[in-house]
Short mmCIF file of C-alpha atoms (C1' of nucleotides) in Angstrom, two decimals:
data_model
loop_
_atom_site.label_atom_id
_atom_site.label_comp_id
_atom_site.label_asym_id
_atom_site.label_seq_id
_atom_site.Cartn_x
_atom_site.Cartn_y
_atom_site.Cartn_z
CA UNK E 85 0.00 0.00 0.00
CA UNK E 86 2.87 2.32 0.63
CA UNK E 87 4.70 3.98 -2.17
CA UNK E 88 8.38 3.65 -1.32
CA UNK E 89 9.56 6.06 -3.98
CA UNK E 90 7.96 9.30 -2.99
CA UNK E 91 8.18 8.45 0.66
CA UNK E 92 11.92 7.98 0.53
CA UNK E 93 12.54 11.01 -1.61
CA UNK E 94 10.66 13.21 0.80
CA UNK E 95 13.60 13.82 3.11
CA UNK E 96 15.82 14.68 0.13
CA UNK E 97 13.47 17.32 -1.12
CA UNK E 98 13.00 18.57 2.41
CA UNK E 99 16.73 18.90 2.91
CA UNK E 100 17.03 21.09 -0.16
CA UNK E 101 14.01 23.19 0.76
CA UNK E 102 15.32 23.43 4.30
CA UNK E 103 18.35 25.30 3.07
CA UNK E 104 16.05 28.08 1.89
CA UNK E 105 13.62 27.80 4.77
CA UNK E 106 15.45 30.24 6.98
CA UNK E 107 14.98 33.98 6.68
CA UNK E 108 18.66 34.73 6.91
CA UNK E 109 19.73 32.15 4.36
CA UNK E 110 16.94 33.24 2.03
CA UNK E 111 18.11 36.81 2.39
CA UNK E 112 21.61 35.70 1.43
CA UNK E 113 20.37 33.92 -1.67
CA UNK E 114 18.22 36.82 -2.78
CA UNK E 115 21.16 39.15 -2.41
CA UNK E 116 23.33 36.79 -4.43
CA UNK E 117 20.72 36.83 -7.19
CA UNK E 118 22.61 39.80 -8.57
CA UNK E 119 25.05 37.22 -9.90
CA UNK E 120 28.08 38.65 -8.18
CA UNK E 121 30.25 37.22 -5.43
CA UNK E 122 29.80 38.60 -1.92
CA UNK E 123 32.01 38.27 1.11
CA UNK E 124 30.75 36.71 4.31
CA UNK E 125 30.82 40.01 6.18
CA UNK E 126 28.87 41.81 3.48
CA UNK E 127 26.14 39.22 3.64
CA UNK E 128 26.11 39.29 7.44
CA UNK E 129 25.63 43.05 7.46
CA UNK E 130 23.04 42.82 4.73
CA UNK E 131 20.97 40.34 6.70
CA UNK E 132 21.62 41.95 10.06
CA UNK E 133 23.24 38.99 11.81
CA UNK E 134 26.58 38.40 13.49
CA UNK E 135 29.53 37.30 11.41
CA UNK E 136 29.68 33.98 13.21
CA UNK E 137 26.07 33.31 12.33
CA UNK E 138 26.76 34.10 8.71
CA UNK E 139 29.60 31.60 8.67
CA UNK E 140 27.33 28.83 9.85
CA UNK E 141 24.71 29.62 7.22
CA UNK E 142 27.28 29.80 4.47
CA UNK E 143 28.67 26.43 5.47
CA UNK E 144 25.21 24.95 5.06
CA UNK E 145 24.53 26.62 1.74
CA UNK E 146 27.90 25.67 0.28
CA UNK E 147 27.64 22.16 1.67
CA UNK E 148 24.22 21.82 0.11
CA UNK E 149 25.54 22.84 -3.29
CA UNK E 150 23.51 26.00 -3.66
CA UNK E 151 26.57 28.25 -3.32
CA UNK E 152 30.16 27.93 -4.40
CA UNK E 153 32.97 29.66 -2.57
CA UNK E 154 36.34 31.03 -3.45
CA UNK E 155 38.84 32.07 -0.86
CA UNK E 156 41.05 35.03 -1.55
CA UNK E 157 43.38 35.89 1.28
CA UNK E 158 41.31 36.71 4.30
CA UNK E 159 38.10 37.02 2.29
CA UNK E 160 35.55 34.33 1.62
CA UNK E 161 33.69 35.02 -1.57
CA UNK E 162 30.47 33.13 -2.29
CA UNK E 163 28.14 33.17 -5.25
CA UNK E 164 25.26 31.11 -6.57
CA UNK E 165 26.42 27.72 -7.84
CA UNK E 166 24.85 27.86 -11.32
CA UNK E 167 21.99 29.31 -13.39
CA UNK E 168 19.69 26.48 -12.34
CA UNK E 169 20.08 27.48 -8.72
CA UNK E 170 19.39 31.08 -9.60
CA UNK E 171 16.26 30.06 -11.43
CA UNK E 172 15.09 28.00 -8.47
CA UNK E 173 15.41 31.00 -6.17
CA UNK E 174 13.69 33.25 -8.68
CA UNK E 175 10.81 30.81 -8.96
CA UNK E 176 10.41 30.55 -5.21
CA UNK E 177 10.60 34.30 -4.83
CA UNK E 178 7.96 34.89 -7.47
CA UNK E 179 5.62 32.42 -5.81
CA UNK E 180 6.25 33.60 -2.27
CA UNK E 181 3.44 35.55 -0.65
CA UNK E 182 4.19 39.19 -1.12
CA UNK E 183 3.49 41.43 1.80
CA UNK E 184 3.18 45.17 1.63
CA UNK E 185 6.57 46.81 1.74
CA UNK E 186 6.66 48.79 4.98
CA UNK E 187 9.78 50.71 3.99
CA UNK E 188 8.87 54.31 3.38
CA UNK E 189 11.94 56.31 4.32
CA UNK E 190 13.19 58.55 1.54
CA UNK E 191 16.50 56.78 0.80
CA UNK E 192 14.72 53.45 0.87
CA UNK E 193 12.18 54.66 -1.65
CA UNK E 194 14.91 55.95 -3.90
CA UNK E 195 16.69 52.64 -3.82
CA UNK E 196 13.47 50.81 -4.53
CA UNK E 197 12.78 53.02 -7.52
CA UNK E 198 16.24 52.50 -8.91
CA UNK E 199 15.80 48.75 -8.59
CA UNK E 200 12.37 48.84 -10.20
CA UNK E 201 13.77 50.85 -13.09
CA UNK E 202 16.67 48.61 -14.06
CA UNK E 203 18.66 45.91 -12.32
CA UNK E 204 20.46 42.67 -12.92
CA UNK E 205 18.66 39.42 -12.25
CA UNK E 206 21.46 36.88 -11.82
CA UNK E 207 23.12 37.34 -15.21
CA UNK E 208 20.48 39.14 -17.27
CA UNK E 209 18.52 42.37 -17.17
CA UNK E 210 15.34 42.95 -15.19
CA UNK E 211 13.13 45.77 -14.02
CA UNK E 212 11.25 48.15 -16.30
CA UNK E 213 14.26 48.26 -18.62
CA UNK E 214 14.48 44.48 -18.93
CA UNK E 215 10.77 44.19 -19.61
CA UNK E 216 10.82 47.04 -22.13
CA UNK E 217 13.67 45.45 -24.07
CA UNK E 218 11.89 42.11 -24.10
CA UNK E 219 8.65 43.62 -25.33
CA UNK E 220 10.42 45.67 -27.98
CA UNK E 221 12.15 42.55 -29.24
CA UNK E 222 8.77 40.84 -29.42
CA UNK E 223 7.22 43.75 -31.33
CA UNK E 224 10.01 43.69 -33.87
CA UNK E 225 9.66 39.96 -34.45
CA UNK E 226 12.92 38.99 -32.78
CA UNK E 227 11.17 36.89 -30.17
CA UNK E 228 8.13 34.71 -30.58
CA UNK E 229 5.79 33.61 -27.80
CA UNK E 230 3.38 31.45 -29.76
CA UNK E 231 4.72 28.04 -28.77
CA UNK E 232 6.74 28.88 -25.74
CA UNK E 233 9.40 31.56 -25.95
CA UNK E 234 11.71 31.26 -28.95
CA UNK E 235 14.27 33.32 -30.80
CA UNK E 236 13.26 33.87 -34.41
CA UNK E 237 15.53 33.87 -37.43
CA UNK E 238 15.35 37.65 -37.43
CA UNK E 239 16.36 37.54 -33.79
CA UNK E 240 19.45 35.51 -34.54
CA UNK E 241 20.41 37.93 -37.32
CA UNK E 242 19.79 40.92 -35.06
CA UNK E 243 22.10 39.51 -32.40
CA UNK E 244 24.82 38.83 -34.97
CA UNK E 245 24.48 42.40 -36.23
CA UNK E 246 25.21 43.62 -32.70
CA UNK E 247 28.24 41.38 -32.56
CA UNK E 248 26.71 39.07 -29.99
CA UNK E 249 27.81 35.52 -30.55
CA UNK E 250 25.74 32.82 -28.92
CA UNK E 251 27.54 30.16 -26.94
CA UNK E 252 27.16 26.59 -28.20
CA UNK E 253 24.05 24.81 -27.04
CA UNK E 254 24.23 23.47 -23.52
CA UNK E 255 21.61 22.18 -21.15
CA UNK E 256 20.65 25.76 -20.41
CA UNK E 257 17.97 27.01 -22.82
CA UNK E 258 18.97 29.87 -25.16
CA UNK E 259 15.91 31.92 -24.32
CA UNK E 260 13.79 31.63 -21.23
CA UNK E 261 11.05 33.71 -19.72
CA UNK E 262 11.66 35.04 -16.21
CA UNK E 263 8.84 36.66 -14.29
CA UNK E 264 9.82 40.15 -13.20
CA UNK E 265 9.21 40.83 -9.51
CA UNK E 266 8.40 44.49 -9.86
CA UNK E 267 6.79 44.59 -13.29
CA UNK E 268 4.84 41.35 -12.97
CA UNK E 269 5.58 40.76 -16.63
CA UNK E 270 8.17 38.45 -18.16
CA UNK E 271 11.64 39.51 -19.21
CA UNK E 272 14.27 37.67 -21.19
CA UNK E 273 16.59 35.17 -19.49
CA UNK E 274 18.60 32.19 -20.71
CA UNK E 275 21.93 32.32 -22.50
CA UNK E 276 20.67 34.98 -24.91
CA UNK E 277 19.53 37.18 -22.04
CA UNK E 278 22.89 36.72 -20.36
CA UNK E 279 24.83 37.49 -23.54
CA UNK E 280 22.80 40.66 -24.13
CA UNK E 281 23.37 41.81 -20.56
CA UNK E 282 27.10 41.25 -20.88
CA UNK E 283 27.13 43.12 -24.17
CA UNK E 284 25.27 46.01 -22.58
CA UNK E 285 27.90 46.31 -19.86
CA UNK E 286 30.82 45.87 -22.26
CA UNK E 287 29.49 48.48 -24.67
CA UNK E 288 28.82 51.01 -21.93
CA UNK E 289 25.04 50.97 -22.38
CA UNK E 290 24.55 50.47 -18.67
CA UNK E 291 26.62 50.85 -15.51
CA UNK E 292 26.21 49.69 -11.94
CA UNK E 293 24.78 52.18 -9.45
CA UNK E 294 27.24 51.97 -6.58
CA UNK E 295 27.53 48.42 -5.39
CA UNK E 296 23.86 47.48 -5.60
CA UNK E 297 22.23 45.36 -8.25
CA UNK E 298 20.58 48.45 -9.69
CA UNK E 299 21.96 49.70 -13.01
CA UNK E 300 21.65 53.01 -14.83
CA UNK E 301 21.12 53.47 -18.54
CA UNK E 302 23.82 55.69 -20.05
CA UNK E 303 23.35 58.16 -22.85
CA UNK E 304 25.15 55.72 -25.14
CA UNK E 305 22.75 53.00 -24.09
CA UNK E 306 19.74 55.22 -24.61
CA UNK E 307 20.83 55.89 -28.19
CA UNK E 308 21.65 52.24 -28.83
CA UNK E 309 18.23 51.08 -27.67
CA UNK E 310 16.57 53.74 -29.80
CA UNK E 311 18.57 52.82 -32.89
CA UNK E 312 18.43 49.06 -32.54
CA UNK E 313 15.04 48.53 -30.92
CA UNK E 314 13.12 51.74 -31.58
CA UNK E 315 12.78 52.33 -27.86
CA UNK E 316 11.84 55.89 -27.00
CA UNK E 317 13.41 57.51 -23.98
CA UNK E 318 10.17 57.45 -22.06
CA UNK E 319 9.56 53.76 -22.36
CA UNK E 320 12.33 52.69 -20.09
CA UNK E 321 12.26 55.38 -17.44
CA UNK E 322 8.77 54.96 -16.04
CA UNK E 323 8.26 55.46 -12.32
CA UNK E 324 5.18 53.84 -10.95
CA UNK L 240 24.29 50.19 2.94
CA UNK L 241 21.54 47.72 3.48
CA UNK L 242 19.34 46.56 0.70
CA UNK L 243 15.83 46.69 2.07
CA UNK L 244 14.29 44.74 -0.77
CA UNK L 245 16.02 41.42 -0.60
CA UNK L 246 16.29 41.61 3.15
CA UNK L 247 12.57 42.03 3.62
CA UNK L 248 11.65 39.41 1.07
CA UNK L 249 13.84 36.86 2.77
CA UNK L 250 11.23 35.78 5.32
CA UNK L 251 8.62 35.46 2.58
CA UNK L 252 10.75 33.12 0.55
CA UNK L 253 11.72 31.24 3.70
CA UNK L 254 8.08 30.78 4.64
CA UNK L 255 7.33 29.19 1.29
CA UNK L 256 10.43 27.01 1.38
CA UNK L 257 9.63 26.11 4.97
CA UNK L 258 6.43 24.45 3.83
CA UNK L 259 8.50 21.97 1.86
CA UNK L 260 11.32 21.73 4.38
CA UNK L 261 9.77 18.90 6.31
CA UNK L 262 10.14 15.30 5.28
CA UNK L 263 6.51 14.46 5.86
CA UNK L 264 5.14 17.48 4.01
CA UNK L 265 7.55 16.85 1.16
CA UNK L 266 6.39 13.27 1.02
CA UNK L 267 2.79 14.51 0.77
CA UNK L 268 3.62 16.84 -2.09
CA UNK L 269 5.56 14.21 -4.00
CA UNK L 270 2.66 11.82 -3.67
CA UNK L 271 0.27 14.51 -4.89
CA UNK L 272 2.47 14.98 -7.95
CA UNK L 273 0.36 12.31 -9.57
CA UNK L 274 -2.20 15.04 -10.07
CA UNK L 275 -4.99 13.31 -8.22
CA UNK L 276 -6.74 14.20 -4.98
CA UNK L 277 -5.83 12.20 -1.88
CA UNK L 278 -7.60 11.95 1.44
CA UNK L 279 -5.88 12.90 4.67
CA UNK L 280 -5.74 9.32 5.89
CA UNK L 281 -4.25 8.06 2.67
CA UNK L 282 -1.47 10.60 2.92
CA UNK L 283 -0.90 9.83 6.57
CA UNK L 284 -0.50 6.15 5.83
CA UNK L 285 1.69 6.89 2.86
CA UNK L 286 4.06 8.97 4.93
CA UNK L 287 3.86 6.75 7.99
CA UNK L 288 2.57 9.32 10.48
CA UNK L 289 -0.47 9.57 12.72
CA UNK L 290 -3.66 11.04 11.32
CA UNK L 291 -3.48 13.96 13.71
CA UNK L 292 -0.01 14.81 12.44
CA UNK L 293 -1.24 14.70 8.88
CA UNK L 294 -4.02 17.14 9.72
CA UNK L 295 -1.55 19.67 11.05
CA UNK L 296 0.64 19.39 7.97
CA UNK L 297 -2.29 19.69 5.62
CA UNK L 298 -3.47 22.80 7.41
CA UNK L 299 -0.09 24.36 6.80
CA UNK L 300 0.09 23.35 3.16
CA UNK L 301 -3.43 24.51 2.39
CA UNK L 302 -2.92 27.71 4.34
CA UNK L 303 0.26 28.36 2.41
CA UNK L 304 -1.53 27.98 -0.89
CA UNK L 305 0.37 24.95 -2.11
CA UNK L 306 -2.64 22.67 -1.78
CA UNK L 307 -6.35 23.16 -2.26
CA UNK L 308 -8.89 21.09 -0.43
CA UNK L 309 -12.38 19.90 -1.04
CA UNK L 310 -14.53 18.39 1.65
CA UNK L 311 -16.88 15.62 0.77
CA UNK L 312 -18.75 14.27 3.72
CA UNK L 313 -16.28 12.90 6.19
CA UNK L 314 -13.47 12.95 3.69
CA UNK L 315 -10.96 15.72 3.17
CA UNK L 316 -9.56 15.63 -0.33
CA UNK L 317 -6.45 17.64 -1.13
CA UNK L 318 -4.54 18.17 -4.35
CA UNK L 319 -1.84 20.48 -5.65
CA UNK L 320 -3.11 24.00 -6.10
CA UNK L 321 -2.06 24.52 -9.74
CA UNK L 322 0.46 23.49 -12.42
CA UNK L 323 2.93 26.11 -11.20
CA UNK L 324 3.03 24.47 -7.81
CA UNK L 325 3.53 21.08 -9.42
CA UNK L 326 6.40 22.47 -11.44
CA UNK L 327 8.01 23.96 -8.35
CA UNK L 328 7.98 20.60 -6.61
CA UNK L 329 9.29 18.86 -9.71
CA UNK L 330 12.13 21.33 -9.93
CA UNK L 331 13.06 20.91 -6.30
CA UNK L 332 12.86 17.14 -6.58
CA UNK L 333 15.10 17.08 -9.63
CA UNK L 334 17.71 19.24 -7.89
CA UNK L 335 17.56 17.43 -4.57
CA UNK L 336 20.51 15.22 -3.73
CA UNK L 337 19.64 11.70 -4.72
CA UNK L 338 20.66 8.97 -2.37
CA UNK L 339 20.85 5.32 -3.20
CA UNK L 340 17.48 3.65 -2.90
CA UNK L 341 17.79 1.12 -0.09
CA UNK L 342 14.55 -0.62 -0.96
CA UNK L 343 15.31 -4.07 -2.29
CA UNK L 344 12.37 -6.23 -1.30
CA UNK L 345 10.71 -7.94 -4.23
CA UNK L 346 7.37 -6.12 -4.21
CA UNK L 347 9.20 -2.82 -3.78
CA UNK L 348 11.38 -3.54 -6.79
CA UNK L 349 8.35 -4.43 -8.86
CA UNK L 350 6.65 -1.19 -7.96
CA UNK L 351 9.79 0.77 -8.73
CA UNK L 352 10.04 -0.86 -12.14
CA UNK L 353 6.44 -0.13 -12.94
CA UNK L 354 6.98 3.50 -12.00
CA UNK L 355 10.16 3.73 -14.04
CA UNK L 356 8.38 2.27 -17.04
CA UNK L 357 5.38 4.59 -17.21
CA UNK L 358 3.69 6.93 -14.76
CA UNK L 359 1.87 10.21 -14.55
CA UNK L 360 3.79 13.31 -13.55
CA UNK L 361 1.12 15.73 -12.33
CA UNK L 362 -1.00 15.83 -15.47
CA UNK L 363 1.32 14.46 -18.14
CA UNK L 364 3.24 11.26 -18.88
CA UNK L 365 6.65 10.38 -17.48
CA UNK L 366 8.95 7.41 -17.13
CA UNK L 367 10.47 5.51 -20.01
CA UNK L 368 7.19 5.78 -21.89
CA UNK L 369 6.98 9.55 -21.52
CA UNK L 370 10.58 10.00 -22.62
CA UNK L 371 10.15 7.62 -25.57
CA UNK L 372 7.10 9.51 -26.80
CA UNK L 373 8.88 12.83 -26.48
CA UNK L 374 11.92 11.59 -28.37
CA UNK L 375 9.80 10.02 -31.09
CA UNK L 376 7.94 13.30 -31.53
CA UNK L 377 11.28 15.05 -31.85
CA UNK L 378 12.55 12.55 -34.43
CA UNK L 379 9.43 13.00 -36.54
CA UNK L 380 9.75 16.78 -36.50
CA UNK L 381 6.74 17.40 -34.28
CA UNK L 382 8.85 19.02 -31.59
CA UNK L 383 11.83 21.29 -32.02
CA UNK L 384 14.53 21.90 -29.41
CA UNK L 385 16.70 24.40 -31.29
CA UNK L 386 15.55 27.57 -29.57
CA UNK L 387 13.90 26.24 -26.51
CA UNK L 388 11.22 23.58 -26.80
CA UNK L 389 8.52 24.35 -29.38
CA UNK L 390 5.72 22.61 -31.17
CA UNK L 391 6.24 22.71 -34.93
CA UNK L 392 3.59 23.21 -37.56
CA UNK L 393 3.73 19.48 -38.25
CA UNK L 394 3.22 18.94 -34.55
CA UNK L 395 0.07 21.03 -34.51
CA UNK L 396 -1.28 19.13 -37.50
CA UNK L 397 -0.39 15.80 -35.90
CA UNK L 398 -2.32 16.69 -32.76
CA UNK L 399 -5.34 17.78 -34.78
CA UNK L 400 -5.21 14.49 -36.67
CA UNK L 401 -5.47 12.66 -33.36
CA UNK L 402 -8.43 14.80 -32.42
CA UNK L 403 -6.56 16.64 -29.71
CA UNK L 404 -7.70 20.22 -29.47
CA UNK L 405 -5.42 22.61 -27.69
CA UNK L 406 -6.91 24.84 -25.04
CA UNK L 407 -6.70 28.58 -25.66
CA UNK L 408 -3.42 30.19 -24.68
CA UNK L 409 -3.09 30.89 -20.98
CA UNK L 410 -0.17 31.76 -18.79
CA UNK L 411 0.85 28.15 -18.87
CA UNK L 412 3.18 27.38 -21.79
CA UNK L 413 1.86 24.96 -24.43
CA UNK L 414 4.99 22.84 -24.38
CA UNK L 415 7.51 22.61 -21.61
CA UNK L 416 10.41 20.34 -20.84
CA UNK L 417 10.25 18.41 -17.58
CA UNK L 418 13.28 16.50 -16.38
CA UNK L 419 12.41 12.87 -15.79
CA UNK L 420 13.51 11.54 -12.40
CA UNK L 421 14.20 8.02 -13.48
CA UNK L 422 15.34 8.54 -17.05
CA UNK L 423 17.37 11.69 -16.44
CA UNK L 424 16.16 12.91 -19.81
CA UNK L 425 13.41 15.44 -20.55
CA UNK L 426 9.81 14.53 -21.28
CA UNK L 427 6.96 16.66 -22.54
CA UNK L 428 4.92 18.79 -20.15
CA UNK L 429 2.80 21.91 -20.54
CA UNK L 430 -0.76 22.05 -21.87
CA UNK L 431 0.14 19.86 -24.85
CA UNK L 432 1.64 17.23 -22.59
CA UNK L 433 -1.45 17.34 -20.41
CA UNK L 434 -3.80 17.09 -23.39
CA UNK L 435 -1.92 14.11 -24.79
CA UNK L 436 -2.02 12.34 -21.44
CA UNK L 437 -5.75 12.92 -21.14
CA UNK L 438 -6.24 11.65 -24.68
CA UNK L 439 -4.21 8.53 -23.89
CA UNK L 440 -6.48 7.74 -20.94
CA UNK L 441 -9.67 8.56 -22.82
CA UNK L 442 -8.70 6.44 -25.80
CA UNK L 443 -7.71 3.48 -23.67
CA UNK L 444 -4.04 3.64 -24.61
CA UNK L 445 -3.04 3.47 -20.95
CA UNK L 446 -4.68 2.52 -17.66
CA UNK L 447 -3.80 3.03 -14.04
CA UNK L 448 -2.09 0.20 -12.24
CA UNK L 449 -4.15 -0.13 -9.08
CA UNK L 450 -4.25 3.17 -7.29
CA UNK L 451 -0.62 4.16 -7.80
CA UNK L 452 0.70 6.71 -10.22
CA UNK L 453 2.10 3.95 -12.38
CA UNK L 454 0.27 3.28 -15.65
CA UNK L 455 0.30 0.34 -18.04
CA UNK L 456 0.33 0.54 -21.81
CA UNK L 457 -2.57 -1.41 -23.30
CA UNK L 458 -2.49 -3.34 -26.55
CA UNK L 459 -4.56 -0.55 -28.10
CA UNK L 460 -2.02 1.96 -26.92
CA UNK L 461 0.88 -0.09 -28.24
CA UNK L 462 -0.67 -0.14 -31.68
CA UNK L 463 -1.53 3.53 -31.54
CA UNK L 464 2.01 4.52 -30.67
CA UNK L 465 3.37 2.32 -33.45
CA UNK L 466 0.98 3.73 -36.03
CA UNK L 467 1.21 7.38 -35.05
CA UNK L 468 4.79 7.64 -33.83
CA UNK L 469 6.57 4.62 -35.27
CA UNK L 470 7.40 3.40 -31.81
CA UNK L 471 8.39 -0.24 -31.71
CA UNK L 472 7.18 -2.39 -28.86
CA UNK L 473 10.66 -2.65 -27.38
CA UNK L 474 11.29 1.03 -27.12
CA UNK L 475 8.88 1.67 -24.35
CA UNK L 476 9.25 -1.41 -22.21
CA UNK L 477 12.89 -1.24 -21.23
CA UNK L 478 13.85 -2.34 -17.76
CA UNK L 479 17.12 -0.98 -16.55
"C1'" DA S 550 56.83 43.12 14.48
"C1'" DA S 551 52.48 45.03 15.56
"C1'" DG S 552 47.95 46.28 14.75
"C1'" DA S 553 43.72 45.95 11.92
"C1'" DC S 554 40.59 43.14 9.66
"C1'" DC S 555 38.12 38.93 8.04
"C1'" DT S 556 36.76 34.62 9.40
"C1'" DT S 557 36.02 30.52 12.34
"C1'" DT S 558 35.16 27.62 16.53
"C1'" DC S 559 32.82 26.85 20.70
"C1'" DG S 560 29.57 26.96 24.49
"C1'" DG S 561 25.26 28.17 25.92
"C1'" DC S 562 20.66 29.93 25.53
"C1'" DC S 563 16.06 29.60 23.93
"C1'" DC S 564 12.40 29.01 20.96
"C1'" DC S 565 10.12 26.57 17.48
"C1'" DC S 566 8.33 22.57 15.51
"C1'" DG S 567 7.19 17.78 14.62
"C1'" DC S 568 5.43 13.83 16.84
"C1'" DC S 569 2.11 11.10 19.42
"C1'" DG S 570 -2.12 9.46 21.97
"C1'" DA S 571 -6.44 10.37 23.93
"C1'" DA S 572 -10.64 12.46 23.57
"C1'" DG S 573 -14.17 14.74 21.09
"C1'" DG S 574 -16.93 16.17 16.82
"C1'" DA S 575 -18.75 14.92 12.16
"C1'" DT S 576 -20.52 11.88 8.82
"C1'" DC S 577 -21.77 7.53 6.63
"C1'" DG S 578 -23.90 2.84 6.41
"C1'" DC S 579 -26.91 -0.38 8.42
"C1'" DG N 523 -30.44 5.27 16.44
"C1'" DC N 524 -25.86 2.82 16.61
"C1'" DG N 525 -21.44 1.44 15.59
"C1'" DA N 526 -17.67 2.40 12.22
"C1'" DT N 527 -14.87 5.53 9.92
"C1'" DC N 528 -12.76 9.93 9.06
"C1'" DC N 529 -11.07 13.99 10.81
"C1'" DT N 530 -9.75 17.50 14.38
"C1'" DT N 531 -8.23 19.57 18.86
"C1'" DC N 532 -5.30 19.55 22.72
"C1'" DG N 533 -1.56 18.71 26.02
"C1'" DG N 534 2.89 17.18 26.50
"C1'" DC N 535 7.31 15.45 25.13
"C1'" DG N 536 11.73 15.75 22.81
"C1'" DG N 537 15.00 17.25 19.50
"C1'" DG N 538 16.90 20.34 16.42
"C1'" DG N 539 18.33 24.66 14.96
"C1'" DG N 540 19.25 29.72 14.99
"C1'" DC N 541 21.32 33.26 17.60
"C1'" DC N 542 24.98 35.55 20.11
"C1'" DG N 543 29.54 36.80 22.32
"C1'" DA N 544 34.11 35.63 23.48
"C1'" DA N 545 38.23 33.92 21.98
"C1'" DA N 546 41.39 32.23 18.60
"C1'" DG N 547 43.37 31.53 13.87
"C1'" DG N 548 44.82 33.64 9.32
"C1'" DT N 549 46.00 37.33 6.39
"C1'" DC N 550 47.09 41.93 4.90
"C1'" DT N 551 49.04 46.58 5.87
"C1'" DT N 552 52.33 49.62 7.86
#
DNA sequence: AAGACCTTTCGGCCCCCGCCGAAGGATCGC
DNA sequence: GCGATCCTTCGGCGGGGGCCGAAAGGTCTT
């Protein structure tokens, strides 16, 4: 009568979920969603816990395979293990019950607005800018949503024209839809999304704002988006 | 210096992950991955806990939105809330560390083999059969994996020929790749996968084995797969 | 060599949570 | 109505896990 399979796998699944079932560890992972490597102290301060506590959490996350670490001198750098892990955290975050944000101090609001406008989401672009780019690419026939998200022939040509070469096919899909937290609409992820984000940084279209995951569109970037995607200046600077 | 966004969302994500961070609750969810509704007592027996314990867990899962319930007389039926929830559990299960299965009694092995051969995965087909169908559809040009998984024009025609009508587009993608636990290769999910599974049941191609999630291919189904997909009898009855 | 900084180990505290059994509704079948 | 079955509530037990501060180990700078 018992089903040995799902009963035995339960603890495995629970162990993985348990890594993310703590507020502090979840906070770490969400912070690391910017795709960069953080030090232990940075994460501890970010989450508001003691350094020793952060060490214990990082040991668990690294041991569980969600994070990889790299030691440089007296620093311990950690980052998300791979894109699959990033996607798992994104998925959980998008399904998590959202409570009203009680932060209403002026600097907090400014930071929130900057994040809503444009930010990195692991290794691709998100926020109003990411969504606007994705929708512009759809309008111009570079992306197709009919049977799941795909890159069209025109899309491939458009990327080549920009000098973006796609990496050889791996297990990671070339294009993937990623639900945007702030916009509640999908933006472009996958290897194409990552390559475009890298290109945007390399070409000076966008730059990091301080050390946060928020990015700013440069004048060069504004022109590039207008020329290559027909994006007007207003489209990607909306403030809700 | 602090990032209010990811710090505040941490507890939300942790609350969701916490629902799956218990071996018993995880076992419930994995069992419910067969897409059917189970009673509280069935789940309790399946997981090997007291009925009162099961009640508490179900209250949490329903309250957290992962499960929906339906009361019929003295029975409490629960099932997964939606396909997104099913996908989340699938994803977690496929990423969870897999330990060697210590079950080696004869009936247990038989059940495992039946599950590995053909089973339902939420609302679509999995196991060797599900993978074989997916690969045959790819070989015949009904599915395309070049730019993410898509249904080709031939695929649409092939479905229509079988009398399978696709539901109108919703937020759920028509075709989606779902990593098979036992085969370690992808099988077809999404609304197309669900429609094909329903059609297979309705047409008598497959039937449930007892009350488990394992299914058996009927003689009718064997012929249908040979005629419509060119599948030989050997392809979909391999035992590892 | 000395001081500053990042990280780790350890002990101890405390709270949360999963488990059970017993008892009490609620509902069905006879 | 009367048992049988399903579910729920409650009290109590036990273990695990998150947190901190103090102290110690490495590493870089001066």
